[in-house]
Amino acid sequence: MARRTIHVAEYDPAWPARAAAAIEELEQALPGVMVEIEHIGSTAVPGLAAKPIIDLMAAVTDLEIVERDEETLAALGYHRHFNGMVDRLLYVRAPGGVRDHILHVVTLASWPTRNQRIFAITAGRTAHIHLGQGCRCCRCRT
């Protein structure tokens, strides 16, 4: 098996915008499928050096719903990565063979306890604050 070189980059202030664009693209392609979706991992922590790969985590009511619609994800460049985990689905986007996004899909029941989400919040990211009518956060955008 070929080994990949791991590259850690200085924090890029464009990472949150790249994550937001990917979230919007996924929500439009799979309307109503992802109950929650967030930017997670080290690129979600302002000021932290990281591998320049945007990690997203989405919660769905049933993993099979996403499995049945993998063609839609493939059209966006996300391809299933089988890594032996049975509690989630993993999709990697790697244009030109270079990973730039990873999508973790988990059940809504497991959403509150996912370590990757907890890391991003406790490492410096603020928790979601709903701003009411007109809020433009990932959960409230229309």
PDB file of C-alpha atoms in Angstrom:
ATOM      1  CA  MET A   1       0.000   0.000   0.000  1.00  0.00           C
ATOM      2  CA  ALA A   2       1.398   3.383  -0.996  1.00  0.00           C
ATOM      3  CA  ARG A   3       2.000   5.845   1.797  1.00  0.00           C
ATOM      4  CA  ARG A   4       0.702   9.364   1.434  1.00  0.00           C
ATOM      5  CA  THR A   5       2.674  12.371   2.506  1.00  0.00           C
ATOM      6  CA  ILE A   6       0.780  14.339   5.120  1.00  0.00           C
ATOM      7  CA  HIS A   7       0.870  18.088   4.630  1.00  0.00           C
ATOM      8  CA  VAL A   8      -0.082  20.408   7.487  1.00  0.00           C
ATOM      9  CA  ALA A   9      -0.855  23.970   6.427  1.00  0.00           C
ATOM     10  CA  GLU A  10      -1.124  27.180   8.383  1.00  0.00           C
ATOM     11  CA  TYR A  11      -4.712  28.146   9.130  1.00  0.00           C
ATOM     12  CA  ASP A  12      -6.493  29.406   6.020  1.00  0.00           C
ATOM     13  CA  PRO A  13      -9.301  31.891   6.680  1.00  0.00           C
ATOM     14  CA  ALA A  14     -10.980  30.585   3.491  1.00  0.00           C
ATOM     15  CA  TRP A  15     -11.666  27.173   5.082  1.00  0.00           C
ATOM     16  CA  PRO A  16     -14.983  28.191   6.709  1.00  0.00           C
ATOM     17  CA  ALA A  17     -16.251  29.619   3.399  1.00  0.00           C
ATOM     18  CA  ARG A  18     -15.228  26.444   1.554  1.00  0.00           C
ATOM     19  CA  ALA A  19     -17.090  24.393   4.156  1.00  0.00           C
ATOM     20  CA  ALA A  20     -20.174  26.614   3.908  1.00  0.00           C
ATOM     21  CA  ALA A  21     -20.185  26.283   0.108  1.00  0.00           C
ATOM     22  CA  ALA A  22     -19.905  22.490   0.342  1.00  0.00           C
ATOM     23  CA  ILE A  23     -22.712  22.368   2.916  1.00  0.00           C
ATOM     24  CA  GLU A  24     -24.967  24.445   0.692  1.00  0.00           C
ATOM     25  CA  GLU A  25     -24.153  22.257  -2.321  1.00  0.00           C
ATOM     26  CA  LEU A  26     -24.990  19.087  -0.361  1.00  0.00           C
ATOM     27  CA  GLU A  27     -28.228  20.534   1.023  1.00  0.00           C
ATOM     28  CA  GLN A  28     -29.355  21.541  -2.475  1.00  0.00           C
ATOM     29  CA  ALA A  29     -28.434  18.177  -4.010  1.00  0.00           C
ATOM     30  CA  LEU A  30     -30.081  16.137  -1.236  1.00  0.00           C
ATOM     31  CA  PRO A  31     -32.909  18.335   0.053  1.00  0.00           C
ATOM     32  CA  GLY A  32     -34.271  17.226   3.400  1.00  0.00           C
ATOM     33  CA  VAL A  33     -31.936  14.233   3.704  1.00  0.00           C
ATOM     34  CA  MET A  34     -29.369  15.752   6.045  1.00  0.00           C
ATOM     35  CA  VAL A  35     -31.072  16.842   9.248  1.00  0.00           C
ATOM     36  CA  GLU A  36     -27.874  18.440  10.570  1.00  0.00           C
ATOM     37  CA  ILE A  37     -24.586  19.238   8.854  1.00  0.00           C
ATOM     38  CA  GLU A  38     -21.503  20.945  10.253  1.00  0.00           C
ATOM     39  CA  HIS A  39     -17.901  21.770   9.472  1.00  0.00           C
ATOM     40  CA  ILE A  40     -15.833  19.630  11.867  1.00  0.00           C
ATOM     41  CA  GLY A  41     -12.228  18.738  12.542  1.00  0.00           C
ATOM     42  CA  SER A  42      -9.121  20.858  12.625  1.00  0.00           C
ATOM     43  CA  THR A  43     -10.028  23.122   9.682  1.00  0.00           C
ATOM     44  CA  ALA A  44     -13.092  24.196  11.699  1.00  0.00           C
ATOM     45  CA  VAL A  45     -10.940  25.643  14.478  1.00  0.00           C
ATOM     46  CA  PRO A  46      -9.922  29.258  13.799  1.00  0.00           C
ATOM     47  CA  GLY A  47      -6.164  29.769  13.879  1.00  0.00           C
ATOM     48  CA  LEU A  48      -5.249  26.071  14.034  1.00  0.00           C
ATOM     49  CA  ALA A  49      -2.801  24.608  11.502  1.00  0.00           C
ATOM     50  CA  ALA A  50      -4.328  21.550   9.834  1.00  0.00           C
ATOM     51  CA  LYS A  51      -4.327  19.176   6.915  1.00  0.00           C
ATOM     52  CA  PRO A  52      -6.048  21.297   4.236  1.00  0.00           C
ATOM     53  CA  ILE A  53      -8.997  18.926   3.912  1.00  0.00           C
ATOM     54  CA  ILE A  54     -12.480  20.147   4.810  1.00  0.00           C
ATOM     55  CA  ASP A  55     -14.271  17.647   7.049  1.00  0.00           C
ATOM     56  CA  LEU A  56     -18.043  17.772   7.234  1.00  0.00           C
ATOM     57  CA  MET A  57     -20.346  15.700   9.396  1.00  0.00           C
ATOM     58  CA  ALA A  58     -23.992  15.180   8.507  1.00  0.00           C
ATOM     59  CA  ALA A  59     -26.728  13.533  10.538  1.00  0.00           C
ATOM     60  CA  VAL A  60     -29.507  11.587   8.850  1.00  0.00           C
ATOM     61  CA  THR A  61     -32.457   9.646  10.197  1.00  0.00           C
ATOM     62  CA  ASP A  62     -31.311   6.467   8.436  1.00  0.00           C
ATOM     63  CA  LEU A  63     -27.947   5.704   6.783  1.00  0.00           C
ATOM     64  CA  GLU A  64     -29.692   3.628   4.111  1.00  0.00           C
ATOM     65  CA  ILE A  65     -31.320   6.776   2.722  1.00  0.00           C
ATOM     66  CA  VAL A  66     -27.875   8.104   1.804  1.00  0.00           C
ATOM     67  CA  GLU A  67     -26.655   4.733   0.528  1.00  0.00           C
ATOM     68  CA  ARG A  68     -29.592   4.613  -1.887  1.00  0.00           C
ATOM     69  CA  ASP A  69     -28.641   8.046  -3.262  1.00  0.00           C
ATOM     70  CA  GLU A  70     -24.876   7.640  -3.649  1.00  0.00           C
ATOM     71  CA  GLU A  71     -25.121   8.569  -7.335  1.00  0.00           C
ATOM     72  CA  THR A  72     -26.059  12.110  -6.303  1.00  0.00           C
ATOM     73  CA  LEU A  73     -23.009  12.328  -4.049  1.00  0.00           C
ATOM     74  CA  ALA A  74     -20.835  10.906  -6.834  1.00  0.00           C
ATOM     75  CA  ALA A  75     -22.081  13.642  -9.177  1.00  0.00           C
ATOM     76  CA  LEU A  76     -20.701  16.147  -6.631  1.00  0.00           C
ATOM     77  CA  GLY A  77     -17.391  14.279  -6.552  1.00  0.00           C
ATOM     78  CA  TYR A  78     -17.930  12.384  -3.268  1.00  0.00           C
ATOM     79  CA  HIS A  79     -17.132   8.679  -3.458  1.00  0.00           C
ATOM     80  CA  ARG A  80     -17.720   6.089  -0.767  1.00  0.00           C
ATOM     81  CA  HIS A  81     -14.658   5.124   1.236  1.00  0.00           C
ATOM     82  CA  PHE A  82     -14.920   1.775   2.966  1.00  0.00           C
ATOM     83  CA  ASN A  83     -12.853   1.844   6.124  1.00  0.00           C
ATOM     84  CA  GLY A  84     -14.484  -0.829   8.255  1.00  0.00           C
ATOM     85  CA  MET A  85     -16.562   1.543  10.385  1.00  0.00           C
ATOM     86  CA  VAL A  86     -20.079   0.264  10.869  1.00  0.00           C
ATOM     87  CA  ASP A  87     -21.578   3.291  12.611  1.00  0.00           C
ATOM     88  CA  ARG A  88     -21.137   5.823   9.806  1.00  0.00           C
ATOM     89  CA  LEU A  89     -20.707   6.301   6.083  1.00  0.00           C
ATOM     90  CA  LEU A  90     -17.629   8.050   4.760  1.00  0.00           C
ATOM     91  CA  TYR A  91     -17.357   9.856   1.421  1.00  0.00           C
ATOM     92  CA  VAL A  92     -14.183  11.412   0.048  1.00  0.00           C
ATOM     93  CA  ARG A  93     -13.912  14.078  -2.622  1.00  0.00           C
ATOM     94  CA  ALA A  94     -10.524  14.028  -4.326  1.00  0.00           C
ATOM     95  CA  PRO A  95     -10.381  15.999  -7.577  1.00  0.00           C
ATOM     96  CA  GLY A  96      -7.246  15.054  -9.473  1.00  0.00           C
ATOM     97  CA  GLY A  97      -6.509  12.444  -6.804  1.00  0.00           C
ATOM     98  CA  VAL A  98      -5.993  15.055  -4.066  1.00  0.00           C
ATOM     99  CA  ARG A  99      -8.426  14.908  -1.148  1.00  0.00           C
ATOM    100  CA  ASP A 100     -10.113  18.220  -0.458  1.00  0.00           C
ATOM    101  CA  HIS A 101     -13.316  17.228   1.380  1.00  0.00           C
ATOM    102  CA  ILE A 102     -14.412  14.333   3.566  1.00  0.00           C
ATOM    103  CA  LEU A 103     -18.079  13.805   4.421  1.00  0.00           C
ATOM    104  CA  HIS A 104     -18.915  11.743   7.510  1.00  0.00           C
ATOM    105  CA  VAL A 105     -22.570  10.656   7.612  1.00  0.00           C
ATOM    106  CA  VAL A 106     -23.937   9.479  10.960  1.00  0.00           C
ATOM    107  CA  THR A 107     -27.327   8.779  12.454  1.00  0.00           C
ATOM    108  CA  LEU A 108     -29.213  11.581  14.119  1.00  0.00           C
ATOM    109  CA  ALA A 109     -29.368   9.472  17.301  1.00  0.00           C
ATOM    110  CA  SER A 110     -25.554   9.521  17.579  1.00  0.00           C
ATOM    111  CA  TRP A 111     -25.137  13.194  16.572  1.00  0.00           C
ATOM    112  CA  PRO A 112     -24.808  14.753  20.062  1.00  0.00           C
ATOM    113  CA  THR A 113     -21.943  12.469  21.123  1.00  0.00           C
ATOM    114  CA  ARG A 114     -19.720  12.511  18.049  1.00  0.00           C
ATOM    115  CA  ASN A 115     -16.150  13.222  19.161  1.00  0.00           C
ATOM    116  CA  GLN A 116     -15.277  15.129  15.983  1.00  0.00           C
ATOM    117  CA  ARG A 117     -18.030  17.679  16.671  1.00  0.00           C
ATOM    118  CA  ILE A 118     -17.081  17.967  20.322  1.00  0.00           C
ATOM    119  CA  PHE A 119     -13.431  18.582  19.344  1.00  0.00           C
ATOM    120  CA  ALA A 120     -14.309  21.480  17.055  1.00  0.00           C
ATOM    121  CA  ILE A 121     -16.498  23.100  19.690  1.00  0.00           C
ATOM    122  CA  THR A 122     -14.134  22.658  22.636  1.00  0.00           C
ATOM    123  CA  ALA A 123     -11.029  23.601  20.641  1.00  0.00           C
ATOM    124  CA  GLY A 124     -12.267  27.111  20.081  1.00  0.00           C
ATOM    125  CA  ARG A 125     -15.293  27.081  17.845  1.00  0.00           C
ATOM    126  CA  THR A 126     -18.400  28.586  19.340  1.00  0.00           C
ATOM    127  CA  ALA A 127     -21.466  26.425  19.680  1.00  0.00           C
ATOM    128  CA  HIS A 128     -24.414  27.146  17.412  1.00  0.00           C
ATOM    129  CA  ILE A 129     -26.466  30.113  18.534  1.00  0.00           C
ATOM    130  CA  HIS A 130     -29.801  30.400  16.763  1.00  0.00           C
ATOM    131  CA  LEU A 131     -30.474  34.036  15.936  1.00  0.00           C
ATOM    132  CA  GLY A 132     -34.183  33.671  15.270  1.00  0.00           C
ATOM    133  CA  GLN A 133     -36.024  34.867  12.184  1.00  0.00           C
ATOM    134  CA  GLY A 134     -33.562  35.776   9.442  1.00  0.00           C
ATOM    135  CA  CYS A 135     -30.768  33.607  10.871  1.00  0.00           C
ATOM    136  CA  ARG A 136     -28.330  32.481   8.133  1.00  0.00           C
ATOM    137  CA  CYS A 137     -26.566  29.680   9.999  1.00  0.00           C
ATOM    138  CA  CYS A 138     -26.241  26.250   8.377  1.00  0.00           C
ATOM    139  CA  ARG A 139     -29.421  25.068  10.114  1.00  0.00           C
ATOM    140  CA  CYS A 140     -31.595  28.044   9.298  1.00  0.00           C
ATOM    141  CA  ARG A 141     -30.589  29.081   5.771  1.00  0.00           C
ATOM    142  CA  THR A 142     -33.446  29.050   3.318  1.00  0.00           C
TER     143      THR A 142
END
